[in-house]
PDB file of C-alpha atoms and ligand atoms in Angstrom:
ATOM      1  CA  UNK A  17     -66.768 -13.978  38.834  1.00  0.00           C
ATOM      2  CA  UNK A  18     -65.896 -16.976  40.929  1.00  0.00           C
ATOM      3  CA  UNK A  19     -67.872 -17.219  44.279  1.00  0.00           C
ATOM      4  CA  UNK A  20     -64.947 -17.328  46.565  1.00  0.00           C
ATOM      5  CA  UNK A  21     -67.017 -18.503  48.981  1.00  0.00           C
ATOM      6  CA  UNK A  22     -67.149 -21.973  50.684  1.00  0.00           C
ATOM      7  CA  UNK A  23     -65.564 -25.220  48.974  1.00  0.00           C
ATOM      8  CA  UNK A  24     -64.190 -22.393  46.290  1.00  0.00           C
ATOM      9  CA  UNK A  25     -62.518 -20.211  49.082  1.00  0.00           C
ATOM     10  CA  UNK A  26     -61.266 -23.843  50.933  1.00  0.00           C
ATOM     11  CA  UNK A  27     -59.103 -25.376  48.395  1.00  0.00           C
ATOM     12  CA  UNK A  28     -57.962 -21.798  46.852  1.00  0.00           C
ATOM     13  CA  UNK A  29     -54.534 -22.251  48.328  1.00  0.00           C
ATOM     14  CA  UNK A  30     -54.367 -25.138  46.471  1.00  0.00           C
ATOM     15  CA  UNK A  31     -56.129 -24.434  43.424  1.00  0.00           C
ATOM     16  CA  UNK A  32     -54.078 -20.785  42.815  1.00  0.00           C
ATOM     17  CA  UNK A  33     -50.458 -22.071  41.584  1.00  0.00           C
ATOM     18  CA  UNK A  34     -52.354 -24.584  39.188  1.00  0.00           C
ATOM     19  CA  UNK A  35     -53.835 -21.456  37.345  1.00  0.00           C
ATOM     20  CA  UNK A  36     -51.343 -18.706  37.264  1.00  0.00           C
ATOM     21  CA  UNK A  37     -48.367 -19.415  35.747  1.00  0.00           C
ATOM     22  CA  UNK A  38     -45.447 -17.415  37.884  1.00  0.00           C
ATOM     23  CA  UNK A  39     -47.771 -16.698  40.650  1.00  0.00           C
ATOM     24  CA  UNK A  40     -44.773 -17.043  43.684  1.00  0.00           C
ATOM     25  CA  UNK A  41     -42.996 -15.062  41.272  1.00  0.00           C
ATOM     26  CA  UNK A  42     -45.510 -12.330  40.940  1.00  0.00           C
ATOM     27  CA  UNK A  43     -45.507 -12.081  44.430  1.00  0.00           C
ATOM     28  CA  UNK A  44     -42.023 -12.413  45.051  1.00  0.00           C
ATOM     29  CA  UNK A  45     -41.196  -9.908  42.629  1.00  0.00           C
ATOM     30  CA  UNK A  46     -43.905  -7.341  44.591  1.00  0.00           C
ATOM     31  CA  UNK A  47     -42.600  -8.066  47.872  1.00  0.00           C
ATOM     32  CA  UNK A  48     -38.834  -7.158  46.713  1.00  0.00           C
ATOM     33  CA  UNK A  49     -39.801  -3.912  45.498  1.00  0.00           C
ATOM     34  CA  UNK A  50     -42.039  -3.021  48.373  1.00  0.00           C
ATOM     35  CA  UNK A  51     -38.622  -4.326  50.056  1.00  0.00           C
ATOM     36  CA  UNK A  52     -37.122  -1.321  49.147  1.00  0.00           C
ATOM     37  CA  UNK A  53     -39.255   1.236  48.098  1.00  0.00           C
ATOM     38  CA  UNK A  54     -41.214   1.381  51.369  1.00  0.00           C
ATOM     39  CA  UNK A  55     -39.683   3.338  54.953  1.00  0.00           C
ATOM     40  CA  UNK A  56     -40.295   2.440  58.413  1.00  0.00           C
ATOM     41  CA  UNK A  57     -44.284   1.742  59.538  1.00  0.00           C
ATOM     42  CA  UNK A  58     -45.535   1.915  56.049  1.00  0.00           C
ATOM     43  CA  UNK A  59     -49.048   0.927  56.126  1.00  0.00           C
ATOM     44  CA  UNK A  60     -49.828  -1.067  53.192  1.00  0.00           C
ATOM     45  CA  UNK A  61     -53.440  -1.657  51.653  1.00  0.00           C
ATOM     46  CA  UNK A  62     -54.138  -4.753  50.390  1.00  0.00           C
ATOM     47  CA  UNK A  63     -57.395  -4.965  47.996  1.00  0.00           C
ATOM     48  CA  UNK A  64     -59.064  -8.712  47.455  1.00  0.00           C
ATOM     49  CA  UNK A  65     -56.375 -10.101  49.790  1.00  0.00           C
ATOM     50  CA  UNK A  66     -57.938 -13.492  49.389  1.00  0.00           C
ATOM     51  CA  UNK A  67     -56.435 -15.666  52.203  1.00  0.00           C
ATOM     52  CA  UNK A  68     -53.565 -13.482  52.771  1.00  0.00           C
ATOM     53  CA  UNK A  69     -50.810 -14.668  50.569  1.00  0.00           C
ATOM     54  CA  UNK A  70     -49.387 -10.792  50.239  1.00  0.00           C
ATOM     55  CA  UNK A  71     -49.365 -10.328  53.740  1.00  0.00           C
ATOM     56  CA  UNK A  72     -47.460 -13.964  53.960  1.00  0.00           C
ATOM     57  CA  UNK A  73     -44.937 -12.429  51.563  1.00  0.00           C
ATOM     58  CA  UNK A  74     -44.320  -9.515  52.732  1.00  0.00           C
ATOM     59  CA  UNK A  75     -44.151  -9.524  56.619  1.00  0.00           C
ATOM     60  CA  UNK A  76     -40.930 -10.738  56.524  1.00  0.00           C
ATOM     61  CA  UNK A  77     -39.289  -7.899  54.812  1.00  0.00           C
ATOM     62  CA  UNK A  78     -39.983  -5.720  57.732  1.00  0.00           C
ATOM     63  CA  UNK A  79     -41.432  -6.294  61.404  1.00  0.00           C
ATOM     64  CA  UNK A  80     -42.599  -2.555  61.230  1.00  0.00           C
ATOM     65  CA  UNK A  81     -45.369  -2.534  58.487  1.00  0.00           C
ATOM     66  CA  UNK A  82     -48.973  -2.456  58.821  1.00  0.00           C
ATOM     67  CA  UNK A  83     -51.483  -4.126  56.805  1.00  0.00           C
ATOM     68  CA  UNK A  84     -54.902  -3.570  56.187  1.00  0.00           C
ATOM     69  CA  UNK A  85     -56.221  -6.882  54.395  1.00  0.00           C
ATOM     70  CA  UNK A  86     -59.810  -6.250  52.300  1.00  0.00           C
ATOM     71  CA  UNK A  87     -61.907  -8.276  50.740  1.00  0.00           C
ATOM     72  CA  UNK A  88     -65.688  -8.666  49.480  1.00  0.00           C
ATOM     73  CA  UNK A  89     -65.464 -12.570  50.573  1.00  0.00           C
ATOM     74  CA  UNK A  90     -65.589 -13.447  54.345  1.00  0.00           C
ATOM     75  CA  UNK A  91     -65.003 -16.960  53.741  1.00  0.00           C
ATOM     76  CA  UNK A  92     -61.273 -15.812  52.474  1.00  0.00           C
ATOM     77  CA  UNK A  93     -60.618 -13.581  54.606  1.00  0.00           C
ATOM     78  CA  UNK A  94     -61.830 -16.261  57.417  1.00  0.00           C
ATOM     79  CA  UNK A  95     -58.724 -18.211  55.913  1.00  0.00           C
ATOM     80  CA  UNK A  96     -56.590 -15.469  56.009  1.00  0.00           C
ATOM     81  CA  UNK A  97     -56.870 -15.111  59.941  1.00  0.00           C
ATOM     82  CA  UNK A  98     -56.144 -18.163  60.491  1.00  0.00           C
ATOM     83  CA  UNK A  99     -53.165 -18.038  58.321  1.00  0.00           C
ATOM     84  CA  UNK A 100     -52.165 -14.694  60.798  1.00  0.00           C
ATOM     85  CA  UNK A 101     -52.892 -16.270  63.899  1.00  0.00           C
ATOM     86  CA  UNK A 102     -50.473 -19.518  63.267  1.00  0.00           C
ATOM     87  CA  UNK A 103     -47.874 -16.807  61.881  1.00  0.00           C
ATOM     88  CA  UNK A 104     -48.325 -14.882  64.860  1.00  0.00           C
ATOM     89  CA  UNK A 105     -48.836 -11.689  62.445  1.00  0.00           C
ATOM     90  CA  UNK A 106     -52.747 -10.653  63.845  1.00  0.00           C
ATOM     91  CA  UNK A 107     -51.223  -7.568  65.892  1.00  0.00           C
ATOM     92  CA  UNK A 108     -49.899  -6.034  62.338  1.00  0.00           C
ATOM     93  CA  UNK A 109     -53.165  -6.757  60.569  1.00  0.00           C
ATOM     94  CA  UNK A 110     -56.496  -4.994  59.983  1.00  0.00           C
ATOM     95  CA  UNK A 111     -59.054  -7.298  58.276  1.00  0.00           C
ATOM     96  CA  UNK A 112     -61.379  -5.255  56.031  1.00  0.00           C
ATOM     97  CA  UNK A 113     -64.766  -7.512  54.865  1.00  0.00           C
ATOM     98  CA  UNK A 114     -66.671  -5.302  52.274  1.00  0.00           C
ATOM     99  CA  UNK A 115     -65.850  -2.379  50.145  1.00  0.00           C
ATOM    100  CA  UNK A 116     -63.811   0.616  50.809  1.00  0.00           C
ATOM    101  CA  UNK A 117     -65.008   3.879  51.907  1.00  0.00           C
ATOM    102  CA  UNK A 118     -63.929   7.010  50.464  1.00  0.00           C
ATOM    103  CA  UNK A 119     -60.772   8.296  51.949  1.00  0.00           C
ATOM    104  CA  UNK A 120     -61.083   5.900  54.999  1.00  0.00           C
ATOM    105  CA  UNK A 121     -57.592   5.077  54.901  1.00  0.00           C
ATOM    106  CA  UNK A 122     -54.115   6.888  53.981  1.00  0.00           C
ATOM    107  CA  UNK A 123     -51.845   3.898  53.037  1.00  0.00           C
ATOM    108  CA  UNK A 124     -48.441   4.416  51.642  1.00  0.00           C
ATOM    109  CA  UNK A 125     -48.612   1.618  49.060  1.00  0.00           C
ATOM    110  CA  UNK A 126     -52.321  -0.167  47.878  1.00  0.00           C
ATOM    111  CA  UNK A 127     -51.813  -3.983  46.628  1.00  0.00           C
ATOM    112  CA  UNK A 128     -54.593  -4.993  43.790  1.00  0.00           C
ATOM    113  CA  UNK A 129     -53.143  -8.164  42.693  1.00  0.00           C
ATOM    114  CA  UNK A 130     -55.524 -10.846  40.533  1.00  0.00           C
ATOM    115  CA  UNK A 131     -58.703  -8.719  41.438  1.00  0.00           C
ATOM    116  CA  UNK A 132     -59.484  -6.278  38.747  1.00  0.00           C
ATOM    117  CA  UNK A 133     -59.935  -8.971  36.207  1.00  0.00           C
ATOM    118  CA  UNK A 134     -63.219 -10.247  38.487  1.00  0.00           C
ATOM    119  CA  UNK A 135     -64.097  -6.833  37.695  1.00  0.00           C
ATOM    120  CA  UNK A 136     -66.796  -5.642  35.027  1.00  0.00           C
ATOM    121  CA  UNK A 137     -65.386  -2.145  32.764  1.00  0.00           C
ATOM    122  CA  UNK A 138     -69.239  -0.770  33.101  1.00  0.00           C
ATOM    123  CA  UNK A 139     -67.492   1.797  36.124  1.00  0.00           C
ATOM    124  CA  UNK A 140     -67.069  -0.710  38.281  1.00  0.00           C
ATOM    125  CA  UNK A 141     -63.529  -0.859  37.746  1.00  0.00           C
ATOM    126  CA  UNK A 142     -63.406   3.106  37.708  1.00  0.00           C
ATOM    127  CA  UNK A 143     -64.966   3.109  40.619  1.00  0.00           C
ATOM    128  CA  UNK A 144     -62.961   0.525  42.204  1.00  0.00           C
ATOM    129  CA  UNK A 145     -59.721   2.373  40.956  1.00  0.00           C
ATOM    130  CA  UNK A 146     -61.121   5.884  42.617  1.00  0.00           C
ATOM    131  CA  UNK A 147     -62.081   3.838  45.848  1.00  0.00           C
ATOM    132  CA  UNK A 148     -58.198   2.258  45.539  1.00  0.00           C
ATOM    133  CA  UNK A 149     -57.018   5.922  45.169  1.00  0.00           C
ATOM    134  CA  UNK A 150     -59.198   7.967  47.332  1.00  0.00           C
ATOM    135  CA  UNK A 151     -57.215   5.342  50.269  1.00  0.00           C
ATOM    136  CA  UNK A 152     -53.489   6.358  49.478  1.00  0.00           C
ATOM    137  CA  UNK A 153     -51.732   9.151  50.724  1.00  0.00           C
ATOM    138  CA  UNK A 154     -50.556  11.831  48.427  1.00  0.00           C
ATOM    139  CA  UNK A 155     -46.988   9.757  47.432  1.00  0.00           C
ATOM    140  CA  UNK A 156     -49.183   6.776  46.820  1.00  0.00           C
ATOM    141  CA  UNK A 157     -48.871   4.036  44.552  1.00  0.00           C
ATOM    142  CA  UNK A 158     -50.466   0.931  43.181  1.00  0.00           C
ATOM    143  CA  UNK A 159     -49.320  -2.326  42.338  1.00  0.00           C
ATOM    144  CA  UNK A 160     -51.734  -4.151  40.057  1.00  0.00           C
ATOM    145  CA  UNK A 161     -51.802  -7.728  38.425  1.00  0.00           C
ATOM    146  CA  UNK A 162     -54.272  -8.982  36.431  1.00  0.00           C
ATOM    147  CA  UNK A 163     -55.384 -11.195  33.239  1.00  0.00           C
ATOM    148  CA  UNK A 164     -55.118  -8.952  29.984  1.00  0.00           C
ATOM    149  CA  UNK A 165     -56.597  -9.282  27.132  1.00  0.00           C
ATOM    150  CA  UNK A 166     -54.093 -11.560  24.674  1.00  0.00           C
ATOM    151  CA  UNK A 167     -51.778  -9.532  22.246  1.00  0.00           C
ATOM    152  CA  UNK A 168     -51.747 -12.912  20.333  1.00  0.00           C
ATOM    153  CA  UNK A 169     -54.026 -15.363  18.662  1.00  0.00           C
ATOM    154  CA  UNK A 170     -52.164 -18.304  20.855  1.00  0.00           C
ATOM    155  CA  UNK A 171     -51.418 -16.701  23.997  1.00  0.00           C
ATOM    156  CA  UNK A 172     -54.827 -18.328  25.725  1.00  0.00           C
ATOM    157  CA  UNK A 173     -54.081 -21.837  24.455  1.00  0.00           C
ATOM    158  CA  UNK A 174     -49.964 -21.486  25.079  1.00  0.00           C
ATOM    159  CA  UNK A 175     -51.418 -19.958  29.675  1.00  0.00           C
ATOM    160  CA  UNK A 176     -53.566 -23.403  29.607  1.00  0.00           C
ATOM    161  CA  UNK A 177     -51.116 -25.754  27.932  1.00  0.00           C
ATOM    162  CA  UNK A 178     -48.254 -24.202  30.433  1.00  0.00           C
ATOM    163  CA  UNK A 179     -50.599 -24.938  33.107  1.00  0.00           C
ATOM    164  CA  UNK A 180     -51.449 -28.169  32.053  1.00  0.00           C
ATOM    165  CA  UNK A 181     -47.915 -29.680  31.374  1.00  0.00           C
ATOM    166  CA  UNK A 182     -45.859 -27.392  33.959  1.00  0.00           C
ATOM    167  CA  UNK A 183     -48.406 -26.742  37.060  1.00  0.00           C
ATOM    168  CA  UNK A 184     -50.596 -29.635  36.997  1.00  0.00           C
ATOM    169  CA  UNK A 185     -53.809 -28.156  36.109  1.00  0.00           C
ATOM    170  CA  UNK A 186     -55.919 -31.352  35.254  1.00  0.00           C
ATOM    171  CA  UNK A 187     -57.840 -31.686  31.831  1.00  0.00           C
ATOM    172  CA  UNK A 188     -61.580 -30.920  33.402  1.00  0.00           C
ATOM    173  CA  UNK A 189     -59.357 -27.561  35.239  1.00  0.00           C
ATOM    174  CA  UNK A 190     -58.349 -26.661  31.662  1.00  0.00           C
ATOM    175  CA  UNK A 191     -61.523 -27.052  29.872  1.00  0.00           C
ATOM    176  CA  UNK A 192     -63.194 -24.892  33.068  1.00  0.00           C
ATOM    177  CA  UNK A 193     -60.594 -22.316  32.716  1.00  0.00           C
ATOM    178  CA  UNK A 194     -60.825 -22.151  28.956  1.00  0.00           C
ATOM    179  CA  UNK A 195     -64.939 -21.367  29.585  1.00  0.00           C
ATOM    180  CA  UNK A 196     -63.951 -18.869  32.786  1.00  0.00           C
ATOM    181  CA  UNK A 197     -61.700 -16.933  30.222  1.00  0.00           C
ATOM    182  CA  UNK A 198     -64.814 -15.760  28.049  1.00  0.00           C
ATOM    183  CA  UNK A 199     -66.959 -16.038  31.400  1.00  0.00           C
ATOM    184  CA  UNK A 200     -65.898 -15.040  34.299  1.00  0.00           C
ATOM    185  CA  UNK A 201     -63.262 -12.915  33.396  1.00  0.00           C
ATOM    186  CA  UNK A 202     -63.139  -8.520  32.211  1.00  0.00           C
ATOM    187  CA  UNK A 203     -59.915  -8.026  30.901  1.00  0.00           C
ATOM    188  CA  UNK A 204     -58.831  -5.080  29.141  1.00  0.00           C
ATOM    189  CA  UNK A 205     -55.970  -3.633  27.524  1.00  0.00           C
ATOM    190  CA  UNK A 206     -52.839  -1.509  28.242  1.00  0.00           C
ATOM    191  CA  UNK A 207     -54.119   1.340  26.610  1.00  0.00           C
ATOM    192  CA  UNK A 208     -57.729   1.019  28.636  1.00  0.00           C
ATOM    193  CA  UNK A 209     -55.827   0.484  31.675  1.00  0.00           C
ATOM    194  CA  UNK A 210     -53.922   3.898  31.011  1.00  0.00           C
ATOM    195  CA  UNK A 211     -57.269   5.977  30.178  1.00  0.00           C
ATOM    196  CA  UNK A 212     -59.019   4.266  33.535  1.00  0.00           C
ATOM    197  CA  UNK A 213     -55.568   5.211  35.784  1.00  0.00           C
ATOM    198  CA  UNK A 214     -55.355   8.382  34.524  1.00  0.00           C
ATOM    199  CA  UNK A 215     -59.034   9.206  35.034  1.00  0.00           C
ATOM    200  CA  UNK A 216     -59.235   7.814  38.626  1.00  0.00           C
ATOM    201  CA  UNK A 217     -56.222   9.861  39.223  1.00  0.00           C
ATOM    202  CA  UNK A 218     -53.152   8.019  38.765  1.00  0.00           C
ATOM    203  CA  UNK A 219     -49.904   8.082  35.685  1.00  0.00           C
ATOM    204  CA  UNK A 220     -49.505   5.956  33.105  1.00  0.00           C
ATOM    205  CA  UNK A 221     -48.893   2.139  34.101  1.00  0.00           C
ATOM    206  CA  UNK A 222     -45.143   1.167  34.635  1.00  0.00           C
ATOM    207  CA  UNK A 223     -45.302  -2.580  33.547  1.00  0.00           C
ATOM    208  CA  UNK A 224     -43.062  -4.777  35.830  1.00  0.00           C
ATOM    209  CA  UNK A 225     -44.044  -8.275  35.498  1.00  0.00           C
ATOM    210  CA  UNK A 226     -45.490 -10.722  32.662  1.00  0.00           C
ATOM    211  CA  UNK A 227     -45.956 -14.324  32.442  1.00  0.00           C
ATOM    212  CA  UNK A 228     -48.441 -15.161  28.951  1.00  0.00           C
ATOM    213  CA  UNK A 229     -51.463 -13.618  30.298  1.00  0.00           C
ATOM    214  CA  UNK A 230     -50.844 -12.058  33.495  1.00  0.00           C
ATOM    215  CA  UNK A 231     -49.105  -8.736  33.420  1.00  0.00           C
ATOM    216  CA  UNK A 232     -48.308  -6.560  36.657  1.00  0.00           C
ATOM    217  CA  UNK A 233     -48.149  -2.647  36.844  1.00  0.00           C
ATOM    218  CA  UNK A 234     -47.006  -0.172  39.225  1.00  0.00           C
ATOM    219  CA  UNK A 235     -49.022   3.193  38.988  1.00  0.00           C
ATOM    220  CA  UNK A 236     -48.129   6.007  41.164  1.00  0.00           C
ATOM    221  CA  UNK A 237     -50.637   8.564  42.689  1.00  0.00           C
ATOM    222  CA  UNK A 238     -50.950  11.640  40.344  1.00  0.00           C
ATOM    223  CA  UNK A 239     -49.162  14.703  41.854  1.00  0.00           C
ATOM    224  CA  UNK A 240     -51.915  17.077  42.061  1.00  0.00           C
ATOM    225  CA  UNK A 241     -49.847  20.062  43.613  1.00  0.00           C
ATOM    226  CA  UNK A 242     -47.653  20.091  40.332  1.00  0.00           C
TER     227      UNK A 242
HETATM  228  C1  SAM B 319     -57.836 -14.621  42.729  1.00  0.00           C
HETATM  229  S1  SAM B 319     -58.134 -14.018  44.335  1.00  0.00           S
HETATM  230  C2  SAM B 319     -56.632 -13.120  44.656  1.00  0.00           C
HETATM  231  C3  SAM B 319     -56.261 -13.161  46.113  1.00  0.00           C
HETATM  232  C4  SAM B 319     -54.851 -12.638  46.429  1.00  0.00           C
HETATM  233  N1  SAM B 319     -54.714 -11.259  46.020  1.00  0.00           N
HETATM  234  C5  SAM B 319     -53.776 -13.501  45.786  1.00  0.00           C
HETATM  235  O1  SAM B 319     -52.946 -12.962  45.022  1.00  0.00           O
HETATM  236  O2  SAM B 319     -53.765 -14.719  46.048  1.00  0.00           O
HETATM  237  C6  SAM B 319     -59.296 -12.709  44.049  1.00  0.00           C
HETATM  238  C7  SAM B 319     -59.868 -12.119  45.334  1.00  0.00           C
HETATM  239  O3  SAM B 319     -60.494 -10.870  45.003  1.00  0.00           O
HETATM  240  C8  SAM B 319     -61.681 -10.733  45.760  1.00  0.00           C
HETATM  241  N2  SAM B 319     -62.513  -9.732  45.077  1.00  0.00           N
HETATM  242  C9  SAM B 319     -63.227  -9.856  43.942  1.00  0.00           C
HETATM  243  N3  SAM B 319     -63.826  -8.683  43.625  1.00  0.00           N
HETATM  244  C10 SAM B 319     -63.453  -7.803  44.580  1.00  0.00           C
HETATM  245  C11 SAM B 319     -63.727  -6.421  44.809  1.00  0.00           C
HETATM  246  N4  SAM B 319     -64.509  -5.711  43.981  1.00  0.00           N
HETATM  247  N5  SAM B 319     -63.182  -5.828  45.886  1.00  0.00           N
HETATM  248  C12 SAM B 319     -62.374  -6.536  46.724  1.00  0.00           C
HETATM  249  N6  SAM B 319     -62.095  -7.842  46.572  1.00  0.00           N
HETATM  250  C13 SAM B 319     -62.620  -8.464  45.504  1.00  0.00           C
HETATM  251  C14 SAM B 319     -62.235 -12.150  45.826  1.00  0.00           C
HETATM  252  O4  SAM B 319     -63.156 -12.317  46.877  1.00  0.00           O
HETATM  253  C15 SAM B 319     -60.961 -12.969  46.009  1.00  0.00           C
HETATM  254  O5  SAM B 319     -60.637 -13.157  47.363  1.00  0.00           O
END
C-alpha cells in the first residue's frame, strides 16, 4: 500500500483526480444519496478519510450532521484539519488517527470509499469489514468504493489510457500505476465481496457506481431481529 505519509500525503489532493477516473463523481453521487437517505443529526463514519474530501462533500447537504473522520495516516488526517478549520467545519468533526474499536461508535451511515483495495484478503479485510460494522447502529449501512478486479482483458490498459489522455496522468504516473495495480493493490471480486459482507454481517452489495475499474456499493446492516 502507498505510504500516505509525507510528500505522498502533501500532493494527494493533487495527485487523486489524475488516478481515478470519475472520482468528483463518485463522491458526488455518495453525497446525493446520503442527501436523502439520511434524517436530522445523522452521525456519519467516515473510514480512511484521507484529507477529508467526504466531509468537503457532504457538509453542505446538511448543517446538522456529524462526522467522525478515521484514518491509519496522521499526515492525512493533519491535512484534513486544516481543510476543516478554513471551512469552518471543526465543531461537526471528530478526527479518529488509528483503527477502530469494537462497537466504539453507533453511526447511522459508515463511508469506506478507495480504502479496501489498500487492504490484504488474508482477514484483514474481514476484519476491517466487522470493525466497519461492529460501529453502525442497527439500520446501518455502508457505502464502499474500491478497485475490482477487471471483468475484461482491456479494462486495466482502457483506466490508464483514460487517465492518461482525459485526466492528465503523465507517462512515468502511468507506468507507476500500471506496477501499483499488481503491487500495491488487493482487489477482489463481486462475488468475494458478497461472501466477506455477508460474513461480517451485512446483505448482498447493491452496486451504484462504476467507472472501468472502480465500482461503488451500498451494503446495508443485516437485520438480525428478523
Ligand atoms: C486513496 S485514499 C482515500 C481517501 C478518501 N476516502 C478519498 O476518497 O479521497 C486511502 C486512505 O485510506 C487510508 N487507509 C489505508 N488503509 C486503511 C485502514 N486499514 N484503515 C483506515 N484507513 C486506511 C490511507 O491512509 C489513505 O488516507
Amino acid at each position: 500500500m502507498p505510504t500516505f505519509t509525507g510528500d505522498e500525503a502533501l500532493s494527494y489532493d493533487q495527485r487523486i483526480g489524475k488516478l481515478v477516473p470519475g472520482y468528483e463523481l463518485l463522491h458526488h453521487t455518495t453525497a446525493a444519496q446520503l442527501g436523502v437517505m439520511l434524517e436530522q443529526n445523522a452521525t456519519i463514519l467516515i473510514v480512511g478519510a484521507g484529507t477529508g474530501k467526504e466531509v468537503i462533500e457532504l457538509a453542505q447537504y446538511n448543517p446538522t450532521w456529524h462526522f467522525i473522520v478515521q484514518d491509519v495516516s496522521a499526515d492525512m488526517l493533519a491535512i484534513a484539519d486544516q481543510h476543516f478549520t478554513n471551512l469552518g467545519l471543526s465543531d461537526r468533526v471528530t478526527i479518529h488517527h488509528g483503527p477502530l474499536l469494537q462497537g466504539q461508535y453507533q453511526a447511522d451511515v459508515a463511508l469506506c470509499l478507495l480504502v479496501m483495495h489498500f487492504v490484504k484478503d488474508d482477514g484483514s479485510k474481514m476484519k476491517l469489514f466487522e470493525q466497519i460494522c461492529a460501529n453502525l447502529g442497527t439500520a446501518g449501512a455502508l457505502f464502499l468504493a474500491d478497485l475490482t478486479l477487471p471483468e475484461t482483458s482491456f479494462e486495466r490498459e482502457a483506466q490508464l489510457n483514460y487517465c492518461q489522455k482525459h485526466l492528465g496522468l503523465s507517462e512515468v504516473g502511468v507506468t507507476t500505476m500500471r506496477s501499483n495495480f499488481i503491487n500495491e493493490f488487493y482487489p477482489i471480486d463481486t462475488a468475494r465481496l458478497d461472501e466477506l459482507a455477508k460474513y461480517a454481517g451485512f446483505d448482498s452489495p447493491i452496486s451504484y457506481f462504476k467507472a472501468l475499474g472502480f465500482s461503488a456499493f451500498i451494503l446495508n446492516k443485516r437485520d438480525c431481529s428478523a
